[in-house]
Coordinates of N, CA, C and O in Angstrom, one line a residue:
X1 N -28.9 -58.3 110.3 CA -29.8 -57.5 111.1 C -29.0 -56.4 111.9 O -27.9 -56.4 112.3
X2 N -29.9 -55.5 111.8 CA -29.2 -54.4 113.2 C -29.5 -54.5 114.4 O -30.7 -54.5 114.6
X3 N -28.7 -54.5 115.6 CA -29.1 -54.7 116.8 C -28.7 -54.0 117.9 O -27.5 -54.2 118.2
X4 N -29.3 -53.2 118.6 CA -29.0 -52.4 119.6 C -29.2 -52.9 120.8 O -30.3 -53.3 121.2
X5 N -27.9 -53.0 121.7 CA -27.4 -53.5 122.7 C -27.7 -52.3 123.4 O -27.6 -51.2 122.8
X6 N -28.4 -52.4 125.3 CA -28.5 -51.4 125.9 C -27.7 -52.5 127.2 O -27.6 -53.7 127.1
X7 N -27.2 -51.5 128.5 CA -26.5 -51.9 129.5 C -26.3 -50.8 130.1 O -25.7 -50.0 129.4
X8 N -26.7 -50.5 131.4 CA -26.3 -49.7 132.4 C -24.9 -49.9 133.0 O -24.1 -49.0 133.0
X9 N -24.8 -50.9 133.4 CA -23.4 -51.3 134.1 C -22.4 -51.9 133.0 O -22.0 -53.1 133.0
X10 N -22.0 -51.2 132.3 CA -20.4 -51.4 132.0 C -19.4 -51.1 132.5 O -18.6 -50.5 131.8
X11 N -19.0 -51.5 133.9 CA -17.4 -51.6 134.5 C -17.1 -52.7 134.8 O -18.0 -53.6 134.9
X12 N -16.3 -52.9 135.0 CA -15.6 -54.2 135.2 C -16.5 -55.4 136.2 O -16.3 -55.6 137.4
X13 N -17.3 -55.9 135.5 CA -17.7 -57.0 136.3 C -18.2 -58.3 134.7 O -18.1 -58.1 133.5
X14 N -18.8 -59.5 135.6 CA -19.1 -60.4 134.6 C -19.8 -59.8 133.4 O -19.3 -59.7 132.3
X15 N -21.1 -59.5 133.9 CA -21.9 -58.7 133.2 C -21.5 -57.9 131.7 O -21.7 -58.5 130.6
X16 N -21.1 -57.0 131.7 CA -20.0 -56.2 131.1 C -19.3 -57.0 129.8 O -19.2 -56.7 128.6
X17 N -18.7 -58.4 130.5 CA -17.8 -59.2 129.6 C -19.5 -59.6 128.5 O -19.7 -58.9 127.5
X18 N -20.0 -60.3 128.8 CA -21.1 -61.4 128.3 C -21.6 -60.4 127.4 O -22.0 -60.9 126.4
X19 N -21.8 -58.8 127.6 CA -21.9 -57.7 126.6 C -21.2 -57.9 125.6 O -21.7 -58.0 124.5
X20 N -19.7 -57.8 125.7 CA -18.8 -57.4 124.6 C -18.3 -58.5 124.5 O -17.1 -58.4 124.0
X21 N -18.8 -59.9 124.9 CA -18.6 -60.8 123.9 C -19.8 -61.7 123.2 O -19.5 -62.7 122.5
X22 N -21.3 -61.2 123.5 CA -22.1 -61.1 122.6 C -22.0 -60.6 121.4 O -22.1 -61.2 120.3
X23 N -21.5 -58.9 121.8 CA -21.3 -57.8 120.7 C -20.8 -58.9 119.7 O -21.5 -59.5 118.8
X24 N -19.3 -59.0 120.1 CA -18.6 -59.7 118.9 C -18.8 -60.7 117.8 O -18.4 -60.8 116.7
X25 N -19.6 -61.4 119.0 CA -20.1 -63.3 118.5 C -21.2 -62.2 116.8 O -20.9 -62.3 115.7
X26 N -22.0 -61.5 117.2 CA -23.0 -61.0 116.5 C -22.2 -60.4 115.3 O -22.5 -60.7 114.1
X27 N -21.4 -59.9 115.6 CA -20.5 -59.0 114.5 C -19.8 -60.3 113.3 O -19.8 -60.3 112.1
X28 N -19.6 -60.9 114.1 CA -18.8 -61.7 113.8 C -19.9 -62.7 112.4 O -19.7 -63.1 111.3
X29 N -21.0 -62.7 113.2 CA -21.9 -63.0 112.2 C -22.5 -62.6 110.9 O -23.1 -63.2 110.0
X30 N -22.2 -61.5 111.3 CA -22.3 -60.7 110.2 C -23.9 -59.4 110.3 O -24.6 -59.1 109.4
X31 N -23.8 -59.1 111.6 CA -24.5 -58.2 112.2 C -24.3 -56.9 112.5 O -23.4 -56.8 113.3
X32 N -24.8 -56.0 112.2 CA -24.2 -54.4 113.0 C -24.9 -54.5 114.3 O -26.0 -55.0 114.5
X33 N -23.9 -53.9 115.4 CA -24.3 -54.2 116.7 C -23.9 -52.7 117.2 O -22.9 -52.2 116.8
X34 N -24.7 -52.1 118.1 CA -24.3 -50.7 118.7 C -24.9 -50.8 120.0 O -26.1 -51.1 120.2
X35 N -24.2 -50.7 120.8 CA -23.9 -51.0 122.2 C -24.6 -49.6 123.0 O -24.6 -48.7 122.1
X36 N -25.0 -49.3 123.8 CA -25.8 -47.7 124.6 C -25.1 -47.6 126.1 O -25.1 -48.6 126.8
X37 N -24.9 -47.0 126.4 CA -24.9 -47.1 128.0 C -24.8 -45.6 128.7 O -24.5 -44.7 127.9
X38 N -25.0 -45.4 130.0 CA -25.0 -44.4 130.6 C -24.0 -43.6 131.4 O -24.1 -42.5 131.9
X39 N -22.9 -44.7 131.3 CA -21.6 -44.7 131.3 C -20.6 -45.7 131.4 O -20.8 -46.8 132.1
X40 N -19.5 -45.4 130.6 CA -18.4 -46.2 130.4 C -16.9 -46.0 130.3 O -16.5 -44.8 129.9
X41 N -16.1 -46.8 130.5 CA -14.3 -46.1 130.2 C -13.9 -47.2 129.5 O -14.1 -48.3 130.1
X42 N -13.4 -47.1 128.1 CA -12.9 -47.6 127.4 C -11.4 -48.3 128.0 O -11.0 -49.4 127.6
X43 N -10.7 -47.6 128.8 CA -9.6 -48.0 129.1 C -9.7 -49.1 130.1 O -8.8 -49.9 130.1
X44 N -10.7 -49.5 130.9 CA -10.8 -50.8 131.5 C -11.1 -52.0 131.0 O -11.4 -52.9 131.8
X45 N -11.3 -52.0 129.6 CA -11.4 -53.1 128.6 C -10.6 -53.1 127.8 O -10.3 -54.3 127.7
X46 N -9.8 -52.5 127.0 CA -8.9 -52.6 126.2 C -9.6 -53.6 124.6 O -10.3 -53.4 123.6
X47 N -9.0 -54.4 125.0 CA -8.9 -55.3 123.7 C -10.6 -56.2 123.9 O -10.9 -56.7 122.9
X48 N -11.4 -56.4 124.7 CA -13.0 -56.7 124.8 C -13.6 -55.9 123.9 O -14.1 -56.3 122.9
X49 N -13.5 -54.4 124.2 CA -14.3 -53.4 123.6 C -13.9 -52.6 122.1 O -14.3 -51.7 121.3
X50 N -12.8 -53.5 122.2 CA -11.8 -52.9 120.7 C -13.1 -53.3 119.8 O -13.8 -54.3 119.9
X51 N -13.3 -52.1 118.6 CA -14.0 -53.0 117.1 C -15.7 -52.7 117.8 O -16.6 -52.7 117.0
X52 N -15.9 -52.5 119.0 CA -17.2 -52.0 118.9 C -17.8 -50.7 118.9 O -17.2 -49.7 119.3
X53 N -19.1 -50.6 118.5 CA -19.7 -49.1 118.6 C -20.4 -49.1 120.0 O -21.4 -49.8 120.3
X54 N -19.7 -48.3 121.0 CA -20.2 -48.6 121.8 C -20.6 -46.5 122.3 O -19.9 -45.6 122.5
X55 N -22.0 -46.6 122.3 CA -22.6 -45.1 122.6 C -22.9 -44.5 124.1 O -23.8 -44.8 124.8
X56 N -21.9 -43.6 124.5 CA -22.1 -43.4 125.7 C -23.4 -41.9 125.7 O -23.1 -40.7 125.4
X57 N -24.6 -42.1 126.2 CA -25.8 -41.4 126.5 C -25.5 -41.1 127.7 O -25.6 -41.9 128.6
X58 N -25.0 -39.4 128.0 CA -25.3 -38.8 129.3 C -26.6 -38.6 129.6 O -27.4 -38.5 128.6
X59 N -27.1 -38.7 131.1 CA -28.5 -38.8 131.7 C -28.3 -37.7 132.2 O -27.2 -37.1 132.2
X60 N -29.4 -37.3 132.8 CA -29.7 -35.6 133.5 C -29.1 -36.5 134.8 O -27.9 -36.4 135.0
X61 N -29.7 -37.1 135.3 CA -28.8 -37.6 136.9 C -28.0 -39.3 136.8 O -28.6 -40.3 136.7
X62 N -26.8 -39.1 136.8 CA -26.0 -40.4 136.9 C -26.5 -41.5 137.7 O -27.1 -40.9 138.6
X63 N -26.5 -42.5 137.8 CA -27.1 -43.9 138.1 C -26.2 -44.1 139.4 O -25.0 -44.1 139.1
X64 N -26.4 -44.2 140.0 CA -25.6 -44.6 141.7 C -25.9 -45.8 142.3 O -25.3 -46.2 143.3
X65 N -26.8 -46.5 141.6 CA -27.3 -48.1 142.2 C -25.9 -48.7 142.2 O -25.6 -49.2 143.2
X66 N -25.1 -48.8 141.2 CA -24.3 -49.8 141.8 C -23.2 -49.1 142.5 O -22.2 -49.9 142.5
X67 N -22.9 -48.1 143.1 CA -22.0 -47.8 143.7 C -22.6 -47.2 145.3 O -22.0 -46.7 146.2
X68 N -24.0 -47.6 145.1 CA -24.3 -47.3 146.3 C -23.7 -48.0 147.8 O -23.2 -49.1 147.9
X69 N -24.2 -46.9 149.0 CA -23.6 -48.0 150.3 C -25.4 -48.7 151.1 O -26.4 -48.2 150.7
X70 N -25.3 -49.4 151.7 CA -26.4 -49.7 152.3 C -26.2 -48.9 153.1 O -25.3 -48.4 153.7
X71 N -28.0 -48.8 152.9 CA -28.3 -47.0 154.0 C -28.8 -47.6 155.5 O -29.3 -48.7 155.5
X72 N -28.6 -47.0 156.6 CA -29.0 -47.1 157.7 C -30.4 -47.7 158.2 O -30.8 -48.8 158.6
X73 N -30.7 -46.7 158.1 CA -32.1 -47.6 158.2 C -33.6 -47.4 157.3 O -34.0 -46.8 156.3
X74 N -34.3 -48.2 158.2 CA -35.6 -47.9 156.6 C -35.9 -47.1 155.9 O -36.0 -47.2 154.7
X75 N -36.2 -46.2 156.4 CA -36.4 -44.7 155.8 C -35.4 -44.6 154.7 O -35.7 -45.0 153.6
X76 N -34.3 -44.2 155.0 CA -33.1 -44.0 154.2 C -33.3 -45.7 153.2 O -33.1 -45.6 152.0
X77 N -33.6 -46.8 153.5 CA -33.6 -47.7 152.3 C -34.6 -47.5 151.2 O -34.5 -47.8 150.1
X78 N -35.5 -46.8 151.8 CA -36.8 -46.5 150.9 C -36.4 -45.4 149.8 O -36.4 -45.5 148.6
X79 N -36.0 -44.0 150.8 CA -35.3 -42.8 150.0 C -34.5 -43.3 148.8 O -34.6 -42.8 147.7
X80 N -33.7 -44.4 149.1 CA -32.6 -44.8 148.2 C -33.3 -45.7 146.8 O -32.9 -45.3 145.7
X81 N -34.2 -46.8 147.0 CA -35.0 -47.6 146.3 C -35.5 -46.5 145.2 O -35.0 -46.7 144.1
X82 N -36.4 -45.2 145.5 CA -37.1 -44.4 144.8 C -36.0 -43.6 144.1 O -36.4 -43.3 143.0
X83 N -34.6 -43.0 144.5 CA -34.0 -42.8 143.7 C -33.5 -43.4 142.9 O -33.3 -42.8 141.8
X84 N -33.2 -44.6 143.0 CA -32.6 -45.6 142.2 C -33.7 -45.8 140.9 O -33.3 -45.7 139.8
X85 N -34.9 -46.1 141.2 CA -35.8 -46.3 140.5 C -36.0 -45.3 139.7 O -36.5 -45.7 138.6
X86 N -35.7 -43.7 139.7 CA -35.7 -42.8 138.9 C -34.4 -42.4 137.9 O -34.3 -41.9 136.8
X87 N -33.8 -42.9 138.6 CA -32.3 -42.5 137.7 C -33.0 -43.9 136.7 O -33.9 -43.5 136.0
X88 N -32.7 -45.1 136.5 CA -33.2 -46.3 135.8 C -34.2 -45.9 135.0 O -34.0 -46.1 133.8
X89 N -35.8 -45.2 135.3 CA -36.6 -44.7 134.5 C -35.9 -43.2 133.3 O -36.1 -43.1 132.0
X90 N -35.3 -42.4 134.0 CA -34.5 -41.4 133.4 C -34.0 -41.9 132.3 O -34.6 -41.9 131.2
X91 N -32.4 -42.6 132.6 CA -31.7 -43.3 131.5 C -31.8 -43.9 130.8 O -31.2 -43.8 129.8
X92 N -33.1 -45.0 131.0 CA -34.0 -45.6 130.2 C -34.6 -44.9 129.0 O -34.5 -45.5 128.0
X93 N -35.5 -43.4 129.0 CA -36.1 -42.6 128.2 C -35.0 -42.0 127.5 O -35.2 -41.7 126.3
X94 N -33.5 -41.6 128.3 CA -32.4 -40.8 127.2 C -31.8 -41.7 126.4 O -31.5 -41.4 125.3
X95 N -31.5 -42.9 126.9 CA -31.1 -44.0 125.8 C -32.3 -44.2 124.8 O -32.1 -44.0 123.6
X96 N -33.6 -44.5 125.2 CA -34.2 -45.2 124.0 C -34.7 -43.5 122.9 O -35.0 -43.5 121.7
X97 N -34.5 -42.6 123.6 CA -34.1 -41.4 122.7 C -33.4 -41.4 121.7 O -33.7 -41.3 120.5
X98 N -31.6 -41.7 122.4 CA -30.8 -41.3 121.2 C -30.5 -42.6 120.6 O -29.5 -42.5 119.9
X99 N -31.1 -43.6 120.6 CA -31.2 -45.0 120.2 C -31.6 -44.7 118.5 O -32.6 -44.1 118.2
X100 N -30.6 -45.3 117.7 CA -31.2 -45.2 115.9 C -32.3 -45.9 115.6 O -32.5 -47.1 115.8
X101 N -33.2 -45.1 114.9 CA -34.3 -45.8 114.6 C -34.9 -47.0 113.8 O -36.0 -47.4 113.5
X102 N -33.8 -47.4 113.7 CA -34.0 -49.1 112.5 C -33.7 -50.1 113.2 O -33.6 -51.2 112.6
X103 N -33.6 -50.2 114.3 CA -32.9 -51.8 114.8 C -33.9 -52.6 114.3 O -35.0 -52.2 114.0
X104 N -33.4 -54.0 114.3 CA -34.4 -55.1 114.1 C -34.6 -55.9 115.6 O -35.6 -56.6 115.7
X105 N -33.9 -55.9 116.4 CA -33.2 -56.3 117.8 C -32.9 -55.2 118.8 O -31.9 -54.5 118.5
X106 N -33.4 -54.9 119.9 CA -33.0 -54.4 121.2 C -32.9 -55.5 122.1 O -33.8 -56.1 122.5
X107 N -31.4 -55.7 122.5 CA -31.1 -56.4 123.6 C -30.8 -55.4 124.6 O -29.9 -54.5 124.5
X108 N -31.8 -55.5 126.1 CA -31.8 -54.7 127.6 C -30.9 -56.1 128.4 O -31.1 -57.3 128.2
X109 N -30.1 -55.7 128.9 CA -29.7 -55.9 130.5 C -30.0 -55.9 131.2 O -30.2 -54.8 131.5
X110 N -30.2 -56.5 132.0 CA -30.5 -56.4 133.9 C -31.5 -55.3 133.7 O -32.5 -55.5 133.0
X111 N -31.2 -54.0 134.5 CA -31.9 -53.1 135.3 C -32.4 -52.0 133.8 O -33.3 -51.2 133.8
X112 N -31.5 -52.4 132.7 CA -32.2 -51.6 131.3 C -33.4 -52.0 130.9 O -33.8 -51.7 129.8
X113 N -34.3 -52.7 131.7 CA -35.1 -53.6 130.5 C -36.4 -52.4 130.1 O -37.3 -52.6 129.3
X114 N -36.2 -51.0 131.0 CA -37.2 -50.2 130.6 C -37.1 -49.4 129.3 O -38.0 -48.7 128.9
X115 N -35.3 -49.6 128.5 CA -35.5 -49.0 127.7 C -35.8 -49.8 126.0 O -35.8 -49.3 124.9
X116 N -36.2 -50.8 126.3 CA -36.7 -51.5 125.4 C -38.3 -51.2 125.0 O -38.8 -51.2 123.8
X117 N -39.0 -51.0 126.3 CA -40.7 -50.1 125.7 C -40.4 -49.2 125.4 O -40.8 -48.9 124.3
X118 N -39.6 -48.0 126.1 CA -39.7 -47.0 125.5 C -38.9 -46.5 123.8 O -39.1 -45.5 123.0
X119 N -38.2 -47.4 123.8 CA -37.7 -47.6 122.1 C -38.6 -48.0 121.4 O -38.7 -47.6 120.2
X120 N -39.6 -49.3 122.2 CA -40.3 -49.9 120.9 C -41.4 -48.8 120.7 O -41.8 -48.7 119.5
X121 N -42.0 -48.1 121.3 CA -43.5 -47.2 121.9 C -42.9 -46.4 120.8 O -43.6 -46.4 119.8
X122 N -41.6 -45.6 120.8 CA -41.2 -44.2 120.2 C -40.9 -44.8 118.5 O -41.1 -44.1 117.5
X123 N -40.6 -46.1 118.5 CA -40.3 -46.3 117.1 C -41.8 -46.8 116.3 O -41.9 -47.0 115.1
X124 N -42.6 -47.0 117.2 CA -43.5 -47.9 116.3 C -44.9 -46.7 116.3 O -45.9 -46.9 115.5
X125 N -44.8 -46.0 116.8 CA -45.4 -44.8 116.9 C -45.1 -43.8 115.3 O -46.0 -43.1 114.7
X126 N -43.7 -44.2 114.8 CA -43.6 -43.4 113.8 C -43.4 -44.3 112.5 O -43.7 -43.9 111.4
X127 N -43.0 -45.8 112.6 CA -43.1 -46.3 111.3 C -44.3 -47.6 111.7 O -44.2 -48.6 110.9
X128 N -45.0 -47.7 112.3 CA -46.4 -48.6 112.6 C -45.8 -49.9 113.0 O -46.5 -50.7 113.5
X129 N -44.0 -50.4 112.7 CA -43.9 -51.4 113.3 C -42.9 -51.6 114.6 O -42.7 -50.4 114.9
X130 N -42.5 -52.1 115.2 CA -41.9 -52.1 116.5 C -40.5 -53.8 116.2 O -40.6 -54.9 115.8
X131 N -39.5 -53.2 116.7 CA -38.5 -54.5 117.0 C -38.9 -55.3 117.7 O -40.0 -55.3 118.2
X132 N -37.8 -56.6 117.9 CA -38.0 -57.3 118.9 C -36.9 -57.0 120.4 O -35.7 -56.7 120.5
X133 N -37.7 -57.3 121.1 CA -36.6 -56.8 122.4 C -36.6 -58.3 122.8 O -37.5 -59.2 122.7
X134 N -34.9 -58.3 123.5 CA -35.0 -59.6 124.3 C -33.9 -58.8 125.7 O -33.0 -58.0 125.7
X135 N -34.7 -59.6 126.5 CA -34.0 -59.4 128.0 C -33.4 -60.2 128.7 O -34.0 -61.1 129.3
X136 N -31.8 -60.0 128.8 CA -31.1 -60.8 129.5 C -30.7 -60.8 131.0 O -29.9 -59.8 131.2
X137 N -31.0 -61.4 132.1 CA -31.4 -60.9 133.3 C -30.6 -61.7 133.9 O -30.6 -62.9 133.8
X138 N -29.6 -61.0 134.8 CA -28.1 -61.9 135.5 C -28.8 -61.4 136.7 O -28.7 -62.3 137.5
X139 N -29.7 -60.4 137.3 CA -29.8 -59.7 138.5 C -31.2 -59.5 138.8 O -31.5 -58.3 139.0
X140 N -32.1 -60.3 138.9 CA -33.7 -59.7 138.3 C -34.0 -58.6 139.5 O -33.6 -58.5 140.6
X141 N -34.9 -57.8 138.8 CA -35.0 -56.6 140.1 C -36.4 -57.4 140.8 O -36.8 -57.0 141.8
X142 N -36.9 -58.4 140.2 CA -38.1 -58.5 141.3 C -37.4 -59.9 142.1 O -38.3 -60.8 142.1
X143 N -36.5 -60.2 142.5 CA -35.7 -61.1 143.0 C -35.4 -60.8 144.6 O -34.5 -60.0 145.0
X144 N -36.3 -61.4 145.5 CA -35.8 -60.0 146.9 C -35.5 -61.5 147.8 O -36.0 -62.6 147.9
X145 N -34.0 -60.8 148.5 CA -33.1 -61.6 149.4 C -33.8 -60.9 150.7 O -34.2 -59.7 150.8
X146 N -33.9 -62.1 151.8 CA -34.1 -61.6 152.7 C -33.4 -60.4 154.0 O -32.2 -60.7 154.2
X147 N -33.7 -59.5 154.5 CA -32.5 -58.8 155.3 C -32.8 -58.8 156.2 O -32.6 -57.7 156.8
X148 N -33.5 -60.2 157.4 CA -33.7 -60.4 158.2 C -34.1 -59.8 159.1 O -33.8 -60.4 160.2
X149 N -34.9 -58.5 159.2 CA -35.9 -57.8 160.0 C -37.5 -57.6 159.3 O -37.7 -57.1 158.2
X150 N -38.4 -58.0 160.1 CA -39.7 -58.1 159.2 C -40.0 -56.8 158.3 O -40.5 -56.9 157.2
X151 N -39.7 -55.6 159.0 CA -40.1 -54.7 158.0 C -39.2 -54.4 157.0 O -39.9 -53.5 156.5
X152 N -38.2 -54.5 156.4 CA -37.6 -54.5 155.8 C -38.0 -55.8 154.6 O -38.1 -55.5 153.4
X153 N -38.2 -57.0 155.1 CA -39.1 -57.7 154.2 C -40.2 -57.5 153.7 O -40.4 -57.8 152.5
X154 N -41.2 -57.0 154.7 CA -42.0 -56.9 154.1 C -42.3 -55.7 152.4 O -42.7 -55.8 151.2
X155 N -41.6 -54.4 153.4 CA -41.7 -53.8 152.5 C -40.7 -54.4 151.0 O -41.0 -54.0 149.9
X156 N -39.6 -55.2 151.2 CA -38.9 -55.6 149.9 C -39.8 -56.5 148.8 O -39.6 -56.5 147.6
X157 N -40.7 -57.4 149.6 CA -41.9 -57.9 149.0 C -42.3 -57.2 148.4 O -42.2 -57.4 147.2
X158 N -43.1 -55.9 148.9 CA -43.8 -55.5 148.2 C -43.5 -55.3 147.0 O -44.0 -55.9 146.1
X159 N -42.0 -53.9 146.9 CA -41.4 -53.4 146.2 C -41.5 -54.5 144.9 O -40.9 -54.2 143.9

């Protein structure tokens, strides 16, 4: 089978590992696996990322969720939620763009899981059938921790 791996966050965290040692396990199987992301540095993996195809897709605006700081106050948390939410919708449509058209498998990530409709929509649109997507979720985004002021809850509820 062919299988396209998508992941926003490839730096150095657990996440990242459980990628590129998926990748492997799959390869190893005797699978082609091509990895997507929106950015990455080969030099902080070394020997993990060795032997994979791993495709780095520039986005019109870079992803800042995880290097963000917690913003002041509500306003500014909201401002930040809707950017974050756009850069993820963005990256999402430029990956499942430059994404090859035969996978039999799209595996999404965490906060990627939007580019799995829009691969399956654009692929099945042109040969009538669609892959299968599976989503592996270490961080769920509808997962909301309390920040112990009501509005701030509330609105994280909603969100």
């Amino acid at each position: 089978m062919k299988i396209g791996i998508v992941c926003f966050n490839l730096f150095i965290a657990g996440g990242a590992r459980l990628i590129f040692n998926l990748a492997h396990i799959l390869q190893e199987k005797g699978h082609k696996v091509v990895i997507y992301t929106p950015q990455f540095e080969a030099a902080d993996y070394g020997e993990l990322a060795r032997g994979l195809d791993i495709r780095v897709v520039k986005t019109a605006t870079p992803i800042t969720y995880f290097k963000s700081k917690k913003p002041g106050n509500v306003l500014a948390w909201l401002l930040q939620k809707a950017k974050h939410e756009r850069e993820f919708v963005q990256a999402s449509h430029a990956i499942a763009e430059a994404m090859d058209p035969d996978f039999d498998v799209v595996s999404v990530h965490d906060s990627s899981y939007r580019a799995a409709h829009y691969y399956k929509s654009r692929v099945a649109s042109r040969a009538g059938t669609a892959p299968r997507a599976v989503w592996t979720v270490n961080g769920p985004p509808f997962r909301y921790l309390s920040r112990g002021k009501w509005y701030y809850d509330i609105l994280g509820y909603a969100y």
